[in-house]
Amino acid sequence: MDLKELRHKIDLIDEEILTLLNRRVEIACEIGKYKQERGMDAYQPDREKEVLERLLSINKGLFPNKVLKAVYREIMSASLLWEEPLKVCYLGPEATFTHQAAEEKFGESAAYISSTSISGVFQKVEDGEAIYGIVPIENSAEGVITHTLDLFIDSDLKICSELILKISHNLLSNNQLNEIKRVYYHPQSLAQSRIWLENNLAEVEYVEVSSTAEAASRASKENGAAAIASLLASEVYNLKVIIRGIESGRENYTRFLVIGREISAPTGSDKTSVLFSIKDRVGALHDMLTPFAENGINLTKIESRPSKTRAWEYIFFLDLQGHVEDELVKMALSELRKKCLFLKVLGSYPSGS
């Protein structure tokens, strides 16, 4: 079979794919009407996880699972346009890692709004300007973002989903490496890329800015300048990727939370986040955690914060495996409620990967 015949076969397959994609959107429209009539949210993380896991499990061909997942995220994102336009707020500006996480979660078809602060993301969702928000909660190298935790204390928003994003720093510029005279950086990106920079760009000027996106923006306007930023920033600010992955040490990941108004339905592989407060006394925390051990519930994270209203009271943030509708989780939380000063369920949602 010659090249022309092979390409003709590809053309026919593409036509079939296009027909099926349009048929999928037609059915998505019907689903959208069904949800609207019953007051259901258009975006449902449990269904998203079910679709992706099913496709990955039946994929036995040459198409890579990682790419398949990305393709279907965009397909589902485009389908949601016909159900209900998704407005998503992220910690900005444009081309930050939080923006990148938002696009990985919701696809390019969502309508994105940026906020200059994490509290601003919460506010826009609470005010109805956005349906969902996405905020960072912890980084494998730098630890927990305590400001995000504190905002959950007074907010009625729920955690709907989570995403774990590998953070990779790249050297972006429109000049060659040997032409670079100045590097714009955010302190975290500099700290995580210091070894490569000392070995390769020790003599240049370094200028601190407020975000990796601002670094890219400045580098794009200046001859001889470079930025440490994401691949998304290279697209947004039309910069060339000079060197990929200049970070050093162990792999660096950031966990992001999707916040909204509803708790997600159970998937069978869920995580629940709660906060509770206790008086500071000997054995208090042990007493609070006993119900989880007695019910065989695995705790994946615990963080403490001092109460901002009363001295010597502490608020604990807890992640556990399971859904708030699971019987064992219900029993454990019921026991915890009897022991602590107050208890708040922040959300049950599909475990990220």
Short mmCIF file of C-alpha atoms in Angstrom, two decimals:
data_model
loop_
_atom_site.label_atom_id
_atom_site.label_comp_id
_atom_site.label_asym_id
_atom_site.label_seq_id
_atom_site.Cartn_x
_atom_site.Cartn_y
_atom_site.Cartn_z
CA MET A 1 0.00 0.00 0.00
CA ASP A 2 1.50 3.35 -1.01
CA LEU A 3 1.59 6.61 0.99
CA LYS A 4 -1.44 8.10 -0.79
CA GLU A 5 -3.61 5.10 0.09
CA LEU A 6 -2.47 5.14 3.71
CA ARG A 7 -3.27 8.83 4.01
CA HIS A 8 -6.69 8.23 2.49
CA LYS A 9 -7.35 5.65 5.21
CA ILE A 10 -6.37 8.23 7.84
CA ASP A 11 -8.77 10.76 6.25
CA LEU A 12 -11.65 8.28 6.42
CA ILE A 13 -10.90 7.50 10.07
CA ASP A 14 -10.77 11.23 10.88
CA GLU A 15 -14.20 11.68 9.29
CA GLU A 16 -15.57 8.87 11.46
CA ILE A 17 -14.03 10.43 14.57
CA LEU A 18 -15.54 13.83 13.70
CA THR A 19 -18.99 12.31 13.17
CA LEU A 20 -18.79 10.52 16.53
CA LEU A 21 -17.55 13.63 18.34
CA ASN A 22 -20.52 15.61 17.06
CA ARG A 23 -22.85 12.79 18.06
CA ARG A 24 -21.27 12.85 21.52
CA VAL A 25 -21.95 16.58 21.83
CA GLU A 26 -25.59 16.04 20.81
CA ILE A 27 -26.01 13.55 23.65
CA ALA A 28 -24.16 15.92 26.00
CA CYS A 29 -26.80 18.56 25.16
CA GLU A 30 -29.53 16.11 26.20
CA ILE A 31 -27.66 15.42 29.44
CA GLY A 32 -27.35 19.18 30.00
CA LYS A 33 -31.12 19.65 29.70
CA TYR A 34 -31.70 16.76 32.11
CA LYS A 35 -29.34 18.30 34.67
CA GLN A 36 -30.82 21.80 34.33
CA GLU A 37 -34.37 20.52 34.83
CA ARG A 38 -33.28 18.83 38.06
CA GLY A 39 -30.94 21.54 39.33
CA MET A 40 -27.84 19.37 38.97
CA ASP A 41 -24.31 20.71 38.49
CA ALA A 42 -22.98 20.43 34.95
CA TYR A 43 -19.50 19.38 36.08
CA GLN A 44 -19.46 16.19 38.14
CA PRO A 45 -15.99 15.00 39.19
CA ASP A 46 -17.19 11.50 40.02
CA ARG A 47 -18.46 10.99 36.46
CA GLU A 48 -15.28 12.49 35.00
CA LYS A 49 -13.17 10.01 36.96
CA GLU A 50 -15.43 7.11 35.95
CA VAL A 51 -15.13 7.98 32.23
CA LEU A 52 -11.34 8.39 32.30
CA GLU A 53 -10.67 5.25 34.34
CA ARG A 54 -12.91 3.16 32.09
CA LEU A 55 -11.18 4.38 28.93
CA LEU A 56 -7.70 3.80 30.34
CA SER A 57 -8.65 0.28 31.41
CA ILE A 58 -9.93 -0.75 27.95
CA ASN A 59 -7.16 0.93 25.95
CA LYS A 60 -5.10 -1.99 24.63
CA GLY A 61 -3.69 -0.27 21.54
CA LEU A 62 -0.70 1.92 20.74
CA PHE A 63 -2.31 5.20 21.83
CA PRO A 64 -0.51 6.33 25.05
CA ASN A 65 -2.73 6.51 28.15
CA LYS A 66 -1.30 9.89 29.17
CA VAL A 67 -2.25 11.40 25.81
CA LEU A 68 -5.62 9.63 25.81
CA LYS A 69 -6.40 11.22 29.17
CA ALA A 70 -5.48 14.70 27.87
CA VAL A 71 -7.55 14.23 24.69
CA TYR A 72 -10.64 13.18 26.63
CA ARG A 73 -10.30 16.04 29.07
CA GLU A 74 -10.62 18.40 26.09
CA ILE A 75 -13.52 16.40 24.65
CA MET A 76 -15.37 16.56 27.98
CA SER A 77 -14.51 20.25 28.35
CA ALA A 78 -15.96 21.00 24.91
CA SER A 79 -19.07 18.95 25.70
CA LEU A 80 -19.67 20.99 28.86
CA LEU A 81 -19.97 24.13 26.71
CA TRP A 82 -23.32 22.78 25.54
CA GLU A 83 -24.45 21.77 29.03
CA GLU A 84 -23.46 24.92 30.94
CA PRO A 85 -20.53 27.27 30.25
CA LEU A 86 -18.01 26.61 33.01
CA LYS A 87 -16.55 29.69 34.68
CA VAL A 88 -13.42 28.77 36.62
CA CYS A 89 -11.37 31.13 38.77
CA TYR A 90 -7.69 30.46 39.42
CA LEU A 91 -4.84 32.13 41.29
CA GLY A 92 -3.31 34.32 38.60
CA PRO A 93 -2.03 35.98 36.63
CA GLU A 94 -2.32 34.10 33.36
CA ALA A 95 0.24 31.31 32.77
CA THR A 96 0.95 30.55 36.44
CA PHE A 97 1.13 26.93 37.55
CA THR A 98 -2.38 27.30 39.01
CA HIS A 99 -3.61 28.38 35.56
CA GLN A 100 -1.87 25.33 34.09
CA ALA A 101 -3.55 23.10 36.70
CA ALA A 102 -6.94 24.64 35.87
CA GLU A 103 -6.52 23.90 32.16
CA GLU A 104 -5.42 20.34 32.89
CA LYS A 105 -8.52 19.85 35.03
CA PHE A 106 -11.17 21.66 32.98
CA GLY A 107 -9.67 21.86 29.48
CA GLU A 108 -9.31 24.87 27.23
CA SER A 109 -13.04 25.27 26.59
CA ALA A 110 -13.81 26.57 30.10
CA ALA A 111 -14.09 30.33 30.69
CA TYR A 112 -11.23 31.32 32.99
CA ILE A 113 -11.06 34.21 35.44
CA SER A 114 -7.86 35.05 37.29
CA SER A 115 -7.52 36.43 40.80
CA THR A 116 -4.47 38.03 42.36
CA SER A 117 -4.98 36.23 45.68
CA ILE A 118 -6.20 32.90 47.04
CA SER A 119 -8.85 34.73 49.08
CA GLY A 120 -9.99 36.36 45.83
CA VAL A 121 -10.57 32.94 44.29
CA PHE A 122 -12.77 31.95 47.24
CA GLN A 123 -14.64 35.27 47.01
CA LYS A 124 -15.41 34.96 43.30
CA VAL A 125 -16.90 31.49 43.79
CA GLU A 126 -18.86 32.62 46.86
CA ASP A 127 -20.23 35.62 44.92
CA GLY A 128 -21.24 33.48 41.94
CA GLU A 129 -18.79 35.09 39.51
CA ALA A 130 -17.25 31.64 39.02
CA ILE A 131 -18.77 28.19 39.40
CA TYR A 132 -15.48 26.66 40.54
CA GLY A 133 -12.16 27.87 41.84
CA ILE A 134 -8.79 26.17 41.87
CA VAL A 135 -6.22 26.90 44.57
CA PRO A 136 -2.90 25.38 45.68
CA ILE A 137 -2.95 23.53 48.99
CA GLU A 138 0.50 21.95 49.33
CA ASN A 139 3.82 21.47 47.57
CA SER A 140 6.06 18.45 48.00
CA ALA A 141 9.13 20.68 48.41
CA GLU A 142 7.74 23.70 50.27
CA GLY A 143 4.93 22.14 52.36
CA VAL A 144 1.37 23.27 53.09
CA ILE A 145 -0.03 26.63 51.96
CA THR A 146 -1.45 27.67 55.33
CA HIS A 147 -3.40 30.63 53.92
CA THR A 148 -5.54 28.22 51.87
CA LEU A 149 -6.25 26.14 54.98
CA ASP A 150 -7.24 29.23 56.98
CA LEU A 151 -9.76 30.33 54.35
CA PHE A 152 -11.74 27.10 54.74
CA ILE A 153 -12.45 27.91 58.40
CA ASP A 154 -14.97 30.66 57.59
CA SER A 155 -16.02 29.63 54.07
CA ASP A 156 -19.04 27.49 53.19
CA LEU A 157 -17.41 26.31 49.97
CA LYS A 158 -16.67 22.62 49.52
CA ILE A 159 -13.74 20.74 48.04
CA CYS A 160 -15.10 19.12 44.87
CA SER A 161 -11.97 17.60 43.38
CA GLU A 162 -8.18 17.61 43.55
CA LEU A 163 -5.34 17.60 41.07
CA ILE A 164 -1.67 16.79 41.58
CA LEU A 165 0.55 18.60 39.09
CA LYS A 166 4.22 17.93 38.48
CA ILE A 167 6.03 21.26 38.67
CA SER A 168 8.74 21.71 36.09
CA HIS A 169 10.77 24.89 35.70
CA ASN A 170 12.02 25.92 32.27
CA LEU A 171 14.35 28.61 30.99
CA LEU A 172 12.40 30.76 28.52
CA SER A 173 13.83 33.45 26.26
CA ASN A 174 13.87 34.75 22.71
CA ASN A 175 17.68 34.81 22.83
CA GLN A 176 20.28 32.07 22.73
CA LEU A 177 21.68 30.82 26.04
CA ASN A 178 24.99 32.67 25.56
CA GLU A 179 23.13 35.95 24.86
CA ILE A 180 21.21 36.02 28.15
CA LYS A 181 22.21 38.88 30.46
CA ARG A 182 19.28 38.96 32.91
CA VAL A 183 16.97 36.32 34.40
CA TYR A 184 13.57 37.14 35.93
CA TYR A 185 12.44 34.73 38.62
CA HIS A 186 9.99 33.97 41.41
CA PRO A 187 11.79 32.99 44.66
CA GLN A 188 10.42 29.42 44.70
CA SER A 189 11.43 28.74 41.11
CA LEU A 190 14.92 30.13 41.77
CA ALA A 191 15.37 27.99 44.88
CA GLN A 192 14.36 24.85 43.02
CA SER A 193 16.59 25.61 40.00
CA ARG A 194 19.63 27.06 41.76
CA ILE A 195 22.12 24.28 40.93
CA TRP A 196 21.52 24.44 37.16
CA LEU A 197 21.62 28.24 37.18
CA GLU A 198 24.88 28.37 39.15
CA ASN A 199 26.48 25.95 36.70
CA ASN A 200 25.21 27.63 33.53
CA LEU A 201 24.25 31.27 34.21
CA ALA A 202 26.36 32.29 37.18
CA GLU A 203 27.41 35.69 35.81
CA VAL A 204 24.04 37.13 34.77
CA GLU A 205 21.81 39.54 36.70
CA TYR A 206 18.87 38.02 38.60
CA VAL A 207 15.70 40.05 39.16
CA GLU A 208 12.96 38.88 41.56
CA VAL A 209 9.30 39.31 40.51
CA SER A 210 5.94 38.37 42.03
CA SER A 211 5.13 35.33 39.86
CA THR A 212 6.53 33.06 37.16
CA ALA A 213 3.99 34.63 34.79
CA GLU A 214 5.35 38.12 35.46
CA ALA A 215 8.86 36.76 34.88
CA ALA A 216 7.80 35.50 31.44
CA SER A 217 5.98 38.73 30.64
CA ARG A 218 9.06 40.84 31.39
CA ALA A 219 11.43 38.54 29.51
CA SER A 220 9.20 38.71 26.43
CA LYS A 221 9.62 42.50 26.25
CA GLU A 222 13.37 42.71 26.75
CA ASN A 223 16.29 41.71 24.56
CA GLY A 224 18.83 39.55 26.39
CA ALA A 225 16.35 38.58 29.11
CA ALA A 226 15.11 35.17 30.21
CA ALA A 227 12.54 33.82 32.66
CA ILE A 228 12.15 30.74 34.82
CA ALA A 229 8.57 29.71 34.14
CA SER A 230 6.14 27.05 32.92
CA LEU A 231 5.68 25.70 29.40
CA LEU A 232 2.26 27.37 29.37
CA ALA A 233 4.00 30.72 29.93
CA SER A 234 6.10 30.12 26.82
CA GLU A 235 2.88 29.80 24.78
CA VAL A 236 1.11 32.78 26.35
CA TYR A 237 4.08 35.15 26.08
CA ASN A 238 5.56 33.81 22.83
CA LEU A 239 8.90 32.77 24.30
CA LYS A 240 11.16 29.96 23.16
CA VAL A 241 11.94 27.11 25.51
CA ILE A 242 15.73 27.30 25.81
CA ILE A 243 16.15 24.53 28.40
CA ARG A 244 13.43 22.26 29.79
CA GLY A 245 13.37 21.02 33.36
CA ILE A 246 16.12 23.02 35.04
CA GLU A 247 14.86 22.14 38.53
CA SER A 248 17.17 20.01 40.66
CA GLY A 249 16.68 17.34 43.31
CA ARG A 250 13.65 15.12 43.75
CA GLU A 251 10.53 15.51 41.65
CA ASN A 252 8.38 18.43 42.70
CA TYR A 253 4.58 18.23 42.85
CA THR A 254 1.85 20.65 43.89
CA ARG A 255 -1.58 19.54 45.02
CA PHE A 256 -4.46 21.77 43.93
CA LEU A 257 -8.05 21.78 45.19
CA VAL A 258 -11.16 22.54 43.15
CA ILE A 259 -13.65 24.45 45.30
CA GLY A 260 -17.36 24.83 44.66
CA ARG A 261 -20.72 24.52 46.36
CA GLU A 262 -21.45 20.80 46.26
CA ILE A 263 -19.83 17.61 47.59
CA SER A 264 -19.04 15.10 44.85
CA ALA A 265 -20.81 11.74 44.68
CA PRO A 266 -18.91 8.60 45.79
CA THR A 267 -16.64 6.88 43.25
CA GLY A 268 -15.22 4.05 45.39
CA SER A 269 -11.82 5.76 45.50
CA ASP A 270 -12.41 8.95 47.42
CA LYS A 271 -10.85 11.29 49.92
CA THR A 272 -12.60 13.34 52.60
CA SER A 273 -11.23 16.51 54.18
CA VAL A 274 -12.46 17.78 57.55
CA LEU A 275 -11.45 20.37 60.10
CA PHE A 276 -12.09 20.25 63.83
CA SER A 277 -11.00 22.21 66.89
CA ILE A 278 -9.89 21.03 70.32
CA LYS A 279 -8.72 22.46 73.62
CA ASP A 280 -4.99 22.02 74.16
CA ARG A 281 -4.72 19.25 76.79
CA VAL A 282 -2.70 16.07 77.28
CA GLY A 283 -4.01 13.27 75.06
CA ALA A 284 -6.58 15.44 73.27
CA LEU A 285 -5.41 14.69 69.74
CA HIS A 286 -5.10 10.97 70.49
CA ASP A 287 -8.73 10.96 71.64
CA MET A 288 -9.84 12.70 68.45
CA LEU A 289 -8.07 10.23 66.17
CA THR A 290 -9.17 7.07 67.99
CA PRO A 291 -12.54 6.79 66.12
CA PHE A 292 -10.69 6.53 62.81
CA ALA A 293 -8.42 3.75 64.06
CA GLU A 294 -11.38 1.88 65.54
CA ASN A 295 -13.21 2.01 62.20
CA GLY A 296 -10.17 1.07 60.10
CA ILE A 297 -10.00 4.41 58.30
CA ASN A 298 -6.64 5.49 56.91
CA LEU A 299 -5.60 9.09 57.58
CA THR A 300 -3.43 10.54 54.81
CA LYS A 301 -2.70 14.00 56.23
CA ILE A 302 -3.05 16.05 59.39
CA GLU A 303 -2.13 19.71 59.88
CA SER A 304 -2.68 21.99 62.88
CA ARG A 305 -3.32 25.73 63.00
CA PRO A 306 -3.79 27.95 66.07
CA SER A 307 -7.32 29.26 66.46
CA LYS A 308 -7.59 32.93 65.51
CA THR A 309 -10.43 33.52 67.98
CA ARG A 310 -9.37 31.83 71.24
CA ALA A 311 -5.99 31.30 72.89
CA TRP A 312 -4.82 27.71 73.39
CA GLU A 313 -7.36 26.27 71.01
CA TYR A 314 -6.15 24.52 67.87
CA ILE A 315 -7.79 23.69 64.57
CA PHE A 316 -6.79 20.48 62.84
CA PHE A 317 -7.16 19.75 59.15
CA LEU A 318 -7.50 16.08 58.33
CA ASP A 319 -7.54 14.10 55.07
CA LEU A 320 -8.85 10.54 55.19
CA GLN A 321 -9.54 7.78 52.71
CA GLY A 322 -13.24 7.25 52.05
CA HIS A 323 -16.40 9.25 51.35
CA VAL A 324 -18.60 11.03 53.86
CA GLU A 325 -21.47 8.75 52.75
CA ASP A 326 -19.51 5.58 53.59
CA GLU A 327 -20.89 3.95 56.74
CA LEU A 328 -17.52 3.60 58.50
CA VAL A 329 -16.67 7.23 57.76
CA LYS A 330 -20.08 8.31 59.08
CA MET A 331 -19.49 6.38 62.30
CA ALA A 332 -16.00 7.82 62.81
CA LEU A 333 -17.13 11.40 62.19
CA SER A 334 -20.11 10.94 64.51
CA GLU A 335 -17.76 9.87 67.31
CA LEU A 336 -15.36 12.71 66.56
CA ARG A 337 -18.20 15.23 66.70
CA LYS A 338 -18.94 14.17 70.30
CA LYS A 339 -15.33 14.76 71.37
CA CYS A 340 -14.28 18.00 69.65
CA LEU A 341 -15.39 21.62 70.04
CA PHE A 342 -16.63 21.78 66.46
CA LEU A 343 -16.37 19.71 63.28
CA LYS A 344 -16.72 20.77 59.66
CA VAL A 345 -16.66 18.52 56.60
CA LEU A 346 -14.83 20.39 53.83
CA GLY A 347 -15.69 17.89 51.12
CA SER A 348 -15.55 14.35 49.77
CA TYR A 349 -14.06 14.02 46.30
CA PRO A 350 -12.29 11.60 43.94
CA SER A 351 -8.69 10.94 44.96
CA GLY A 352 -6.26 12.67 42.61
CA SER A 353 -3.33 11.01 40.88
#
